[in-house]
Amino acid sequence: MPPLKRAAIDEFFRRLSEANPEPKTELEYSNPYTLLVAVVLSAQATDVGVNKATRALFEKADNPAAMVALGEAVVRDHIKTIGLYKNKAANTIKLSEILLAKHGGEVPRDRESLEELPGVGRKTANVVLNTAFGEPTIAVDTHIFRVSNRTGLAPGKDVDAVEQSLLKRVPKTWRLNAHHWLILHGRYVCKARKPDCPACVVRDLCGFEAKVLE
């Protein structure tokens, strides 16, 4: 399908903005550190599952020093309902130690430093930069990848290609919140198996050939 034209993209985000003026992540966090840990834990897990696991954990440890003091075994016990919890517990302790040793216990605001942390890749770094620090980055997960390709918003063969296409094609006016709008749209409307086309506010702009309008 041909990519959406600039005017259609602008209208696409105007409608998403009108429907949800202040989109937020569904992960529960209280500061950049707890956001970072929550996003690391969310790999191959749902936000709902992560939130259930981290509520008690973050009550005990909402900063790197407190997390290291808890120890890996205690962290593991708190997050054992999450997939890959053993590796994630180890990464949580290791990244906390690095934050204390290299960054004064603070979450760094640059991509290179974030991506040096265990369990942190480009997507996680983008989420932290966008949500914690207000950078206009766009983290491409499975929802955003699907919506971008299915609608013609920003087609790409892999997540890196879609990210670069979105950064190029999404008008600056919408770029700060684009990440959240697209995730939520993909999670609740433009779903993988059965997209809810009748409820979609951008259905007439969408290039999805199999869409159902009734």
Coordinates of N, CA and C in Angstrom, one line a residue:
M1 N 0.8 -1.2 0.0 CA 0.0 0.0 0.0 C 0.9 1.2 0.0
P2 N 0.4 2.3 -0.6 CA 1.2 3.6 -0.6 C 1.2 4.2 0.8
P3 N 2.3 4.8 1.2 CA 2.4 5.5 2.5 C 1.4 6.6 2.5
L4 N 0.9 7.0 3.7 CA 0.0 8.1 3.8 C 0.8 9.4 3.5
K5 N 0.1 10.3 2.9 CA 0.7 11.6 2.6 C 0.7 12.5 3.9
R6 N 1.5 13.6 3.8 CA 1.7 14.4 5.0 C 0.4 14.9 5.6
A7 N -0.5 15.4 4.7 CA -1.8 16.0 5.2 C -2.6 14.9 6.0
A8 N -2.5 13.7 5.4 CA -3.3 12.6 6.1 C -2.6 12.2 7.4
I9 N -1.3 12.3 7.5 CA -0.6 11.9 8.7 C -0.9 13.0 9.8
D10 N -0.9 14.2 9.4 CA -1.3 15.3 10.3 C -2.7 15.1 10.9
E11 N -3.6 14.8 10.0 CA -5.0 14.5 10.4 C -5.1 13.3 11.3
F12 N -4.3 12.3 10.9 CA -4.2 11.0 11.7 C -4.0 11.3 13.2
F13 N -2.9 12.1 13.4 CA -2.6 12.4 14.8 C -3.5 13.5 15.4
R14 N -4.0 14.3 14.6 CA -5.0 15.3 15.2 C -6.1 14.6 15.8
R15 N -6.6 13.5 15.1 CA -7.8 12.8 15.6 C -7.4 12.0 16.9
L16 N -6.2 11.4 16.9 CA -5.8 10.6 18.0 C -5.6 11.5 19.2
S17 N -5.1 12.7 19.0 CA -5.0 13.7 20.0 C -6.3 14.2 20.6
E18 N -7.3 14.4 19.7 CA -8.6 14.8 20.1 C -9.3 13.7 21.0
A19 N -9.0 12.5 20.6 CA -9.6 11.4 21.4 C -8.9 11.2 22.7
N20 N -7.6 11.5 22.8 CA -6.8 11.3 24.0 C -5.8 12.4 24.1
P21 N -6.2 13.5 24.7 CA -5.3 14.7 24.7 C -4.0 14.5 25.4
E22 N -4.0 13.7 26.5 CA -2.8 13.5 27.3 C -2.5 12.0 27.5
P23 N -2.0 11.4 26.5 CA -1.7 9.9 26.5 C -0.6 9.6 27.5
K24 N -0.7 8.6 28.2 CA 0.3 8.2 29.2 C 0.6 6.7 29.1
T25 N 1.8 6.4 29.5 CA 2.2 5.0 29.6 C 1.3 4.3 30.6
E26 N 1.0 3.0 30.4 CA 0.2 2.2 31.4 C 1.1 1.6 32.4
L27 N 2.4 1.7 32.3 CA 3.3 1.2 33.4 C 3.2 2.2 34.6
E28 N 3.2 1.6 35.7 CA 3.2 2.5 37.0 C 4.6 2.8 37.4
Y29 N 4.9 4.1 37.6 CA 6.2 4.5 38.1 C 6.1 5.8 38.8
S30 N 7.1 6.1 39.6 CA 7.1 7.3 40.4 C 8.3 8.3 40.1
N31 N 9.3 7.8 39.4 CA 10.4 8.6 39.0 C 11.1 7.9 37.8
P32 N 12.2 8.6 37.3 CA 12.8 8.0 36.1 C 13.4 6.6 36.4
Y33 N 13.9 6.4 37.6 CA 14.4 5.1 38.0 C 13.4 4.0 37.9
T34 N 12.3 4.2 38.6 CA 11.2 3.1 38.6 C 10.7 2.9 37.2
L35 N 10.6 4.0 36.4 CA 10.2 3.8 35.0 C 11.2 3.0 34.2
L36 N 12.5 3.2 34.4 CA 13.5 2.4 33.8 C 13.4 1.0 34.1
V37 N 13.2 0.7 35.4 CA 13.1 -0.7 35.8 C 11.9 -1.4 35.3
A38 N 10.8 -0.6 35.3 CA 9.5 -1.2 34.8 C 9.6 -1.5 33.3
V39 N 10.2 -0.6 32.6 CA 10.3 -0.9 31.1 C 11.2 -2.1 30.9
V40 N 12.3 -2.2 31.6 CA 13.2 -3.4 31.5 C 12.4 -4.7 31.8
L41 N 11.6 -4.6 32.8 CA 10.8 -5.8 33.2 C 9.7 -6.1 32.2
S42 N 9.3 -5.1 31.4 CA 8.1 -5.3 30.5 C 8.4 -6.0 29.2
A43 N 9.7 -6.3 29.0 CA 10.1 -7.1 27.8 C 9.4 -8.5 27.8
Q44 N 8.7 -8.8 26.8 CA 7.9 -10.0 26.7 C 7.0 -10.2 27.9
A45 N 6.4 -9.2 28.4 CA 5.4 -9.2 29.5 C 4.4 -8.1 29.2
T46 N 3.3 -8.2 29.9 CA 2.3 -7.2 29.7 C 2.5 -6.1 30.8
D47 N 2.0 -4.9 30.5 CA 2.1 -3.8 31.5 C 1.3 -4.2 32.7
V48 N 0.2 -4.8 32.5 CA -0.7 -5.2 33.7 C 0.1 -6.2 34.6
G49 N 0.8 -7.1 34.0 CA 1.6 -8.1 34.8 C 2.7 -7.4 35.5
V50 N 3.4 -6.5 34.8 CA 4.5 -5.8 35.4 C 4.1 -4.9 36.6
N51 N 2.9 -4.2 36.4 CA 2.4 -3.4 37.5 C 2.1 -4.2 38.7
K52 N 1.5 -5.4 38.6 CA 1.2 -6.2 39.7 C 2.5 -6.6 40.4
A53 N 3.5 -6.9 39.7 CA 4.8 -7.3 40.3 C 5.6 -6.2 41.0
T54 N 5.5 -5.0 40.4 CA 6.3 -3.9 40.9 C 5.7 -3.1 42.0
R55 N 4.4 -3.1 42.2 CA 3.8 -2.3 43.3 C 4.5 -2.5 44.6
A56 N 4.6 -3.7 45.0 CA 5.3 -4.0 46.3 C 6.8 -3.8 46.3
L57 N 7.4 -4.1 45.1 CA 8.8 -3.9 44.9 C 9.2 -2.5 45.1
F58 N 8.4 -1.6 44.4 CA 8.8 -0.2 44.4 C 8.5 0.5 45.7
E59 N 7.6 -0.1 46.5 CA 7.4 0.4 47.8 C 8.6 0.2 48.7
K60 N 9.3 -0.8 48.5 CA 10.5 -1.1 49.2 C 11.8 -0.5 48.6
A61 N 11.8 -0.3 47.3 CA 13.0 0.2 46.6 C 12.6 1.0 45.4
D62 N 12.7 2.4 45.5 CA 12.3 3.2 44.4 C 13.6 4.0 43.9
N63 N 14.8 3.5 44.3 CA 16.0 4.1 43.9 C 17.1 3.0 43.8
P64 N 18.2 3.3 43.1 CA 19.2 2.2 42.9 C 19.8 1.7 44.2
A65 N 20.1 2.6 45.2 CA 20.7 2.1 46.4 C 19.8 1.2 47.2
A66 N 18.5 1.5 47.3 CA 17.6 0.6 48.0 C 17.4 -0.7 47.2
M67 N 17.4 -0.7 45.9 CA 17.3 -1.9 45.1 C 18.5 -2.8 45.4
V68 N 19.7 -2.3 45.3 CA 20.9 -3.1 45.6 C 20.9 -3.6 47.0
A69 N 20.4 -2.8 47.9 CA 20.3 -3.3 49.3 C 19.3 -4.5 49.5
L70 N 18.3 -4.5 48.7 CA 17.3 -5.6 48.7 C 18.0 -6.9 48.3
G71 N 18.8 -6.8 47.3 CA 19.5 -8.0 46.8 C 18.7 -8.7 45.7
E72 N 19.4 -9.5 44.9 CA 18.8 -10.1 43.7 C 17.8 -11.1 44.1
A73 N 18.0 -11.9 45.2 CA 17.0 -12.9 45.6 C 15.7 -12.3 45.9
V74 N 15.7 -11.2 46.6 CA 14.4 -10.6 47.0 C 13.7 -10.0 45.8
V75 N 14.5 -9.4 44.9 CA 13.9 -8.8 43.7 C 13.3 -10.0 42.8
R76 N 14.0 -11.0 42.7 CA 13.5 -12.2 42.0 C 12.2 -12.7 42.5
D77 N 12.1 -12.7 43.8 CA 10.9 -13.2 44.5 C 9.7 -12.3 44.2
H78 N 9.9 -11.0 44.1 CA 8.9 -10.0 43.8 C 8.4 -10.1 42.4
I79 N 9.3 -10.5 41.4 CA 8.9 -10.4 40.0 C 8.8 -11.8 39.4
K80 N 8.6 -12.8 40.2 CA 8.6 -14.2 39.7 C 7.4 -14.5 38.8
T81 N 6.4 -13.7 38.8 CA 5.3 -13.9 38.0 C 5.5 -13.4 36.6
I82 N 6.6 -12.7 36.3 CA 6.9 -12.1 35.0 C 7.9 -13.1 34.3
G83 N 7.7 -13.2 33.0 CA 8.6 -14.0 32.1 C 10.0 -13.6 32.2
L84 N 10.9 -14.6 32.2 CA 12.3 -14.3 32.2 C 12.8 -13.6 33.5
Y85 N 12.1 -13.9 34.6 CA 12.3 -13.1 35.8 C 13.7 -13.2 36.4
K86 N 14.3 -14.4 36.2 CA 15.6 -14.5 36.8 C 16.6 -13.6 36.1
N87 N 16.6 -13.6 34.8 CA 17.5 -12.7 34.1 C 17.2 -11.2 34.4
K88 N 15.9 -10.9 34.5 CA 15.5 -9.5 34.7 C 15.8 -9.1 36.1
A89 N 15.8 -10.0 37.1 CA 16.2 -9.6 38.5 C 17.7 -9.3 38.5
A90 N 18.5 -10.1 37.8 CA 19.9 -9.9 37.7 C 20.2 -8.6 37.0
N91 N 19.5 -8.3 35.9 CA 19.8 -7.0 35.2 C 19.4 -5.8 36.1
T92 N 18.3 -6.0 36.8 CA 17.8 -4.9 37.7 C 18.9 -4.5 38.7
I93 N 19.5 -5.5 39.3 CA 20.6 -5.3 40.3 C 21.8 -4.7 39.6
K94 N 22.2 -5.3 38.5 CA 23.4 -4.8 37.8 C 23.2 -3.4 37.3
L95 N 22.1 -3.0 36.7 CA 21.9 -1.7 36.2 C 21.9 -0.7 37.4
S96 N 21.3 -1.1 38.5 CA 21.3 -0.2 39.7 C 22.7 0.0 40.2
E97 N 23.5 -1.0 40.2 CA 24.9 -0.8 40.6 C 25.7 0.1 39.7
I98 N 25.4 0.0 38.4 CA 26.1 0.9 37.4 C 25.6 2.3 37.6
L99 N 24.3 2.5 37.9 CA 23.8 3.9 38.1 C 24.5 4.5 39.3
L100 N 24.7 3.7 40.3 CA 25.4 4.2 41.5 C 26.9 4.5 41.3
A101 N 27.5 3.6 40.5 CA 29.0 3.7 40.3 C 29.3 4.8 39.3
K102 N 28.5 5.0 38.2 CA 28.9 5.8 37.1 C 28.0 7.1 37.0
H103 N 26.8 7.1 37.6 CA 25.9 8.2 37.3 C 25.3 8.9 38.6
G104 N 26.0 8.6 39.7 CA 25.6 9.3 41.0 C 24.2 8.8 41.4
G105 N 23.8 7.6 41.0 CA 22.5 7.1 41.3 C 21.3 7.7 40.5
E106 N 21.6 8.4 39.5 CA 20.6 9.0 38.7 C 20.5 8.3 37.3
V107 N 19.3 8.3 36.7 CA 19.2 7.8 35.4 C 19.7 8.8 34.4
P108 N 20.7 8.4 33.5 CA 21.2 9.3 32.5 C 20.2 9.7 31.5
R109 N 20.5 10.9 31.0 CA 19.5 11.4 30.0 C 20.0 11.3 28.5
D110 N 21.0 10.5 28.3 CA 21.5 10.3 27.0 C 21.4 8.8 26.6
R111 N 21.2 8.6 25.3 CA 20.9 7.3 24.8 C 22.1 6.3 25.0
E112 N 23.3 6.8 24.7 CA 24.5 6.0 24.8 C 24.7 5.4 26.2
S113 N 24.5 6.2 27.2 CA 24.7 5.8 28.6 C 23.5 4.8 29.0
L114 N 22.3 5.1 28.5 CA 21.2 4.2 28.8 C 21.4 2.8 28.2
E115 N 21.9 2.8 26.9 CA 22.0 1.5 26.2 C 23.2 0.7 26.8
E116 N 24.0 1.3 27.6 CA 25.1 0.6 28.2 C 24.6 -0.2 29.5
L117 N 23.4 0.1 29.9 CA 22.9 -0.6 31.1 C 22.4 -2.0 30.7
P118 N 22.5 -3.0 31.6 CA 22.1 -4.3 31.3 C 20.5 -4.4 31.1
G119 N 20.1 -5.0 30.1 CA 18.7 -5.2 29.8 C 18.1 -4.0 29.1
V120 N 18.9 -3.0 28.7 CA 18.4 -1.8 28.1 C 18.9 -1.8 26.6
G121 N 17.9 -1.8 25.7 CA 18.2 -1.7 24.3 C 17.7 -0.4 23.8
R122 N 17.6 -0.2 22.5 CA 17.2 1.1 21.9 C 15.8 1.4 22.3
K123 N 14.9 0.4 22.2 CA 13.5 0.6 22.5 C 13.3 1.1 23.9
T124 N 13.9 0.4 24.9 CA 13.8 0.9 26.3 C 14.4 2.3 26.5
A125 N 15.5 2.5 25.9 CA 16.1 3.9 26.0 C 15.2 4.9 25.4
N126 N 14.5 4.6 24.3 CA 13.6 5.6 23.7 C 12.4 5.9 24.7
V127 N 11.9 4.8 25.3 CA 10.8 5.0 26.2 C 11.2 5.9 27.4
V128 N 12.3 5.6 28.0 CA 12.8 6.4 29.1 C 13.0 7.9 28.7
L129 N 13.7 8.1 27.5 CA 14.0 9.4 27.1 C 12.7 10.2 26.8
N130 N 11.7 9.5 26.3 CA 10.4 10.2 25.9 C 9.6 10.4 27.1
T131 N 9.4 9.4 28.0 CA 8.4 9.5 29.1 C 9.0 10.2 30.3
A132 N 10.2 9.9 30.6 CA 10.8 10.5 31.8 C 11.4 11.9 31.5
F133 N 11.9 12.1 30.3 CA 12.7 13.4 30.1 C 12.1 14.2 28.9
G134 N 11.0 13.8 28.4 CA 10.3 14.6 27.4 C 11.0 14.8 26.1
E135 N 11.8 13.8 25.7 CA 12.4 13.8 24.4 C 11.5 13.3 23.3
P136 N 11.4 13.8 22.1 CA 10.5 13.4 21.1 C 10.9 12.1 20.4
T137 N 11.2 11.1 21.1 CA 11.6 9.8 20.6 C 10.4 9.0 20.4
I138 N 10.5 7.9 19.5 CA 9.4 7.0 19.3 C 10.0 5.6 19.4
A139 N 9.6 4.9 20.4 CA 10.0 3.5 20.6 C 9.1 2.6 19.9
V140 N 9.6 1.8 19.0 CA 8.8 0.9 18.2 C 8.7 -0.4 18.8
D141 N 7.5 -0.8 19.3 CA 7.2 -2.1 19.8 C 6.3 -2.8 18.7
T142 N 5.8 -4.0 19.1 CA 5.0 -4.8 18.1 C 3.7 -4.0 17.7
H143 N 3.2 -3.2 18.7 CA 1.9 -2.5 18.4 C 2.2 -1.4 17.4
I144 N 3.3 -0.6 17.6 CA 3.6 0.5 16.7 C 4.1 0.0 15.4
F145 N 4.8 -1.1 15.4 CA 5.2 -1.7 14.1 C 4.0 -2.1 13.3
R146 N 3.1 -2.7 13.9 CA 1.8 -3.2 13.2 C 1.0 -2.0 12.7
V147 N 0.8 -1.0 13.5 CA -0.1 0.1 13.2 C 0.6 0.9 12.0
S148 N 1.9 1.1 12.1 CA 2.7 1.9 11.1 C 2.6 1.2 9.8
N149 N 2.7 -0.1 9.7 CA 2.7 -0.8 8.5 C 1.3 -1.1 8.0
R150 N 0.4 -1.4 8.8 CA -1.0 -1.7 8.4 C -1.7 -0.5 7.9
T151 N -1.5 0.6 8.5 CA -2.3 1.9 8.1 C -1.6 2.6 6.9
G152 N -0.3 2.3 6.7 CA 0.5 3.1 5.7 C 1.1 4.3 6.3
L153 N 1.0 4.5 7.7 CA 1.6 5.6 8.3 C 3.1 5.7 8.1
A154 N 3.8 4.6 8.4 CA 5.2 4.6 8.2 C 5.7 3.2 8.0
P155 N 5.5 2.7 6.8 CA 5.9 1.3 6.5 C 7.4 1.1 6.6
G156 N 7.7 -0.1 7.1 CA 9.1 -0.5 7.2 C 9.3 -2.0 7.4
K157 N 10.4 -2.6 7.0 CA 10.6 -4.0 7.1 C 11.0 -4.5 8.5
D158 N 11.5 -3.6 9.3 CA 11.9 -3.9 10.7 C 11.7 -2.7 11.6
V159 N 11.9 -2.9 12.9 CA 11.6 -1.9 13.8 C 12.4 -0.6 13.6
D160 N 13.7 -0.8 13.2 CA 14.6 0.3 13.0 C 14.1 1.1 11.8
A161 N 13.7 0.4 10.8 CA 13.2 1.2 9.6 C 11.9 1.9 9.9
V162 N 11.0 1.3 10.7 CA 9.8 2.0 11.1 C 10.1 3.2 12.0
E163 N 11.0 3.1 12.9 CA 11.4 4.2 13.8 C 11.9 5.4 12.9
Q164 N 12.8 5.1 12.0 CA 13.4 6.2 11.2 C 12.3 6.8 10.3
S165 N 11.4 6.0 9.8 CA 10.3 6.5 9.0 C 9.4 7.4 9.8
L166 N 9.0 7.0 11.0 CA 8.2 7.8 11.9 C 8.8 9.1 12.2
L167 N 10.1 9.1 12.6 CA 10.8 10.3 12.9 C 10.8 11.3 11.8
K168 N 10.9 10.7 10.6 CA 10.9 11.6 9.4 C 9.5 12.1 9.0
R169 N 8.5 11.2 9.2 CA 7.2 11.5 8.6 C 6.2 12.2 9.6
V170 N 6.4 11.9 10.9 CA 5.4 12.5 11.9 C 5.8 13.9 12.1
P171 N 4.8 14.9 12.0 CA 5.1 16.3 12.2 C 5.5 16.5 13.6
K172 N 6.4 17.5 13.8 CA 7.0 17.9 15.1 C 5.9 18.1 16.1
T173 N 4.8 18.7 15.7 CA 3.7 19.0 16.6 C 3.2 17.8 17.4
W174 N 3.3 16.6 16.7 CA 2.7 15.4 17.3 C 3.8 14.4 17.9
R175 N 5.1 14.7 17.6 CA 6.1 13.7 17.8 C 6.3 13.3 19.3
L176 N 6.1 14.3 20.2 CA 6.3 14.0 21.6 C 5.4 12.9 22.1
N177 N 4.1 12.9 21.7 CA 3.2 11.9 22.2 C 2.9 10.8 21.2
A178 N 3.5 10.8 20.1 CA 3.2 9.8 19.0 C 3.4 8.4 19.6
H179 N 4.4 8.2 20.3 CA 4.7 6.9 20.9 C 3.5 6.3 21.6
H180 N 3.0 7.1 22.6 CA 1.9 6.7 23.4 C 0.6 6.5 22.6
W181 N 0.3 7.5 21.7 CA -0.9 7.3 20.9 C -0.9 6.1 20.1
L182 N 0.2 5.8 19.4 CA 0.3 4.6 18.6 C 0.2 3.3 19.3
I183 N 0.9 3.2 20.5 CA 0.8 2.0 21.3 C -0.6 1.7 21.8
L184 N -1.3 2.8 22.3 CA -2.6 2.6 22.8 C -3.6 2.3 21.7
H185 N -3.4 2.9 20.5 CA -4.2 2.6 19.4 C -4.1 1.1 18.9
G186 N -2.8 0.7 18.9 CA -2.6 -0.7 18.5 C -3.0 -1.7 19.6
R187 N -3.0 -1.3 20.8 CA -3.3 -2.2 21.9 C -4.9 -2.4 22.0
Y188 N -5.6 -1.4 21.8 CA -7.0 -1.4 22.0 C -7.9 -1.3 20.8
V189 N -7.4 -0.8 19.7 CA -8.2 -0.7 18.5 C -7.7 -1.4 17.3
C190 N -6.5 -1.1 16.9 CA -5.9 -1.7 15.8 C -5.1 -3.0 16.2
K191 N -5.9 -3.9 16.8 CA -5.4 -5.1 17.4 C -4.9 -6.1 16.3
A192 N -4.0 -7.0 16.7 CA -3.3 -7.9 15.7 C -4.3 -8.8 15.0
R193 N -5.1 -9.6 15.8 CA -5.9 -10.6 15.2 C -7.3 -10.1 14.7
K194 N -7.8 -9.1 15.4 CA -9.1 -8.7 15.0 C -9.2 -7.1 15.3
P195 N -8.7 -6.4 14.3 CA -8.8 -4.9 14.5 C -10.2 -4.4 14.6
D196 N -10.5 -3.5 15.5 CA -11.8 -2.9 15.7 C -12.0 -1.7 14.8
C197 N -12.1 -2.0 13.5 CA -12.2 -0.9 12.5 C -13.4 0.0 12.7
P198 N -14.6 -0.5 13.1 CA -15.7 0.4 13.3 C -15.5 1.4 14.4
A199 N -14.6 1.1 15.4 CA -14.4 2.1 16.5 C -13.2 2.9 16.2
C200 N -12.5 2.8 15.1 CA -11.3 3.5 14.8 C -11.6 4.9 14.2
V201 N -10.9 5.9 14.9 CA -11.2 7.3 14.5 C -10.4 7.7 13.3
V202 N -9.5 6.8 12.8 CA -8.7 7.2 11.6 C -9.0 6.2 10.5
R203 N -10.1 5.5 10.5 CA -10.4 4.4 9.6 C -10.5 4.9 8.1
D204 N -10.9 6.1 7.9 CA -11.0 6.6 6.5 C -9.7 7.0 6.0
L205 N -8.7 7.2 6.9 CA -7.4 7.5 6.4 C -6.5 6.3 6.2
C206 N -6.9 5.2 6.8 CA -6.1 4.0 6.8 C -6.1 3.3 5.5
G207 N -4.9 2.7 5.1 CA -4.8 2.0 3.9 C -5.0 0.5 4.0
F208 N -5.4 0.0 5.2 CA -5.5 -1.4 5.4 C -6.6 -2.0 4.5
E209 N -6.2 -2.9 3.6 CA -7.2 -3.4 2.6 C -8.3 -4.3 3.2
A210 N -7.9 -4.9 4.3 CA -8.9 -5.9 4.9 C -9.8 -5.3 6.0
K211 N -9.8 -4.0 6.1 CA -10.5 -3.3 7.2 C -12.0 -3.6 7.0
V212 N -12.7 -3.7 8.1 CA -14.2 -3.9 8.1 C -14.8 -2.6 8.7
L213 N -15.7 -2.0 8.0 CA -16.2 -0.7 8.5 C -17.6 -0.9 9.1
E214 N -18.2 -2.1 9.1 CA -19.5 -2.2 9.7 C -19.5 -3.3 10.8

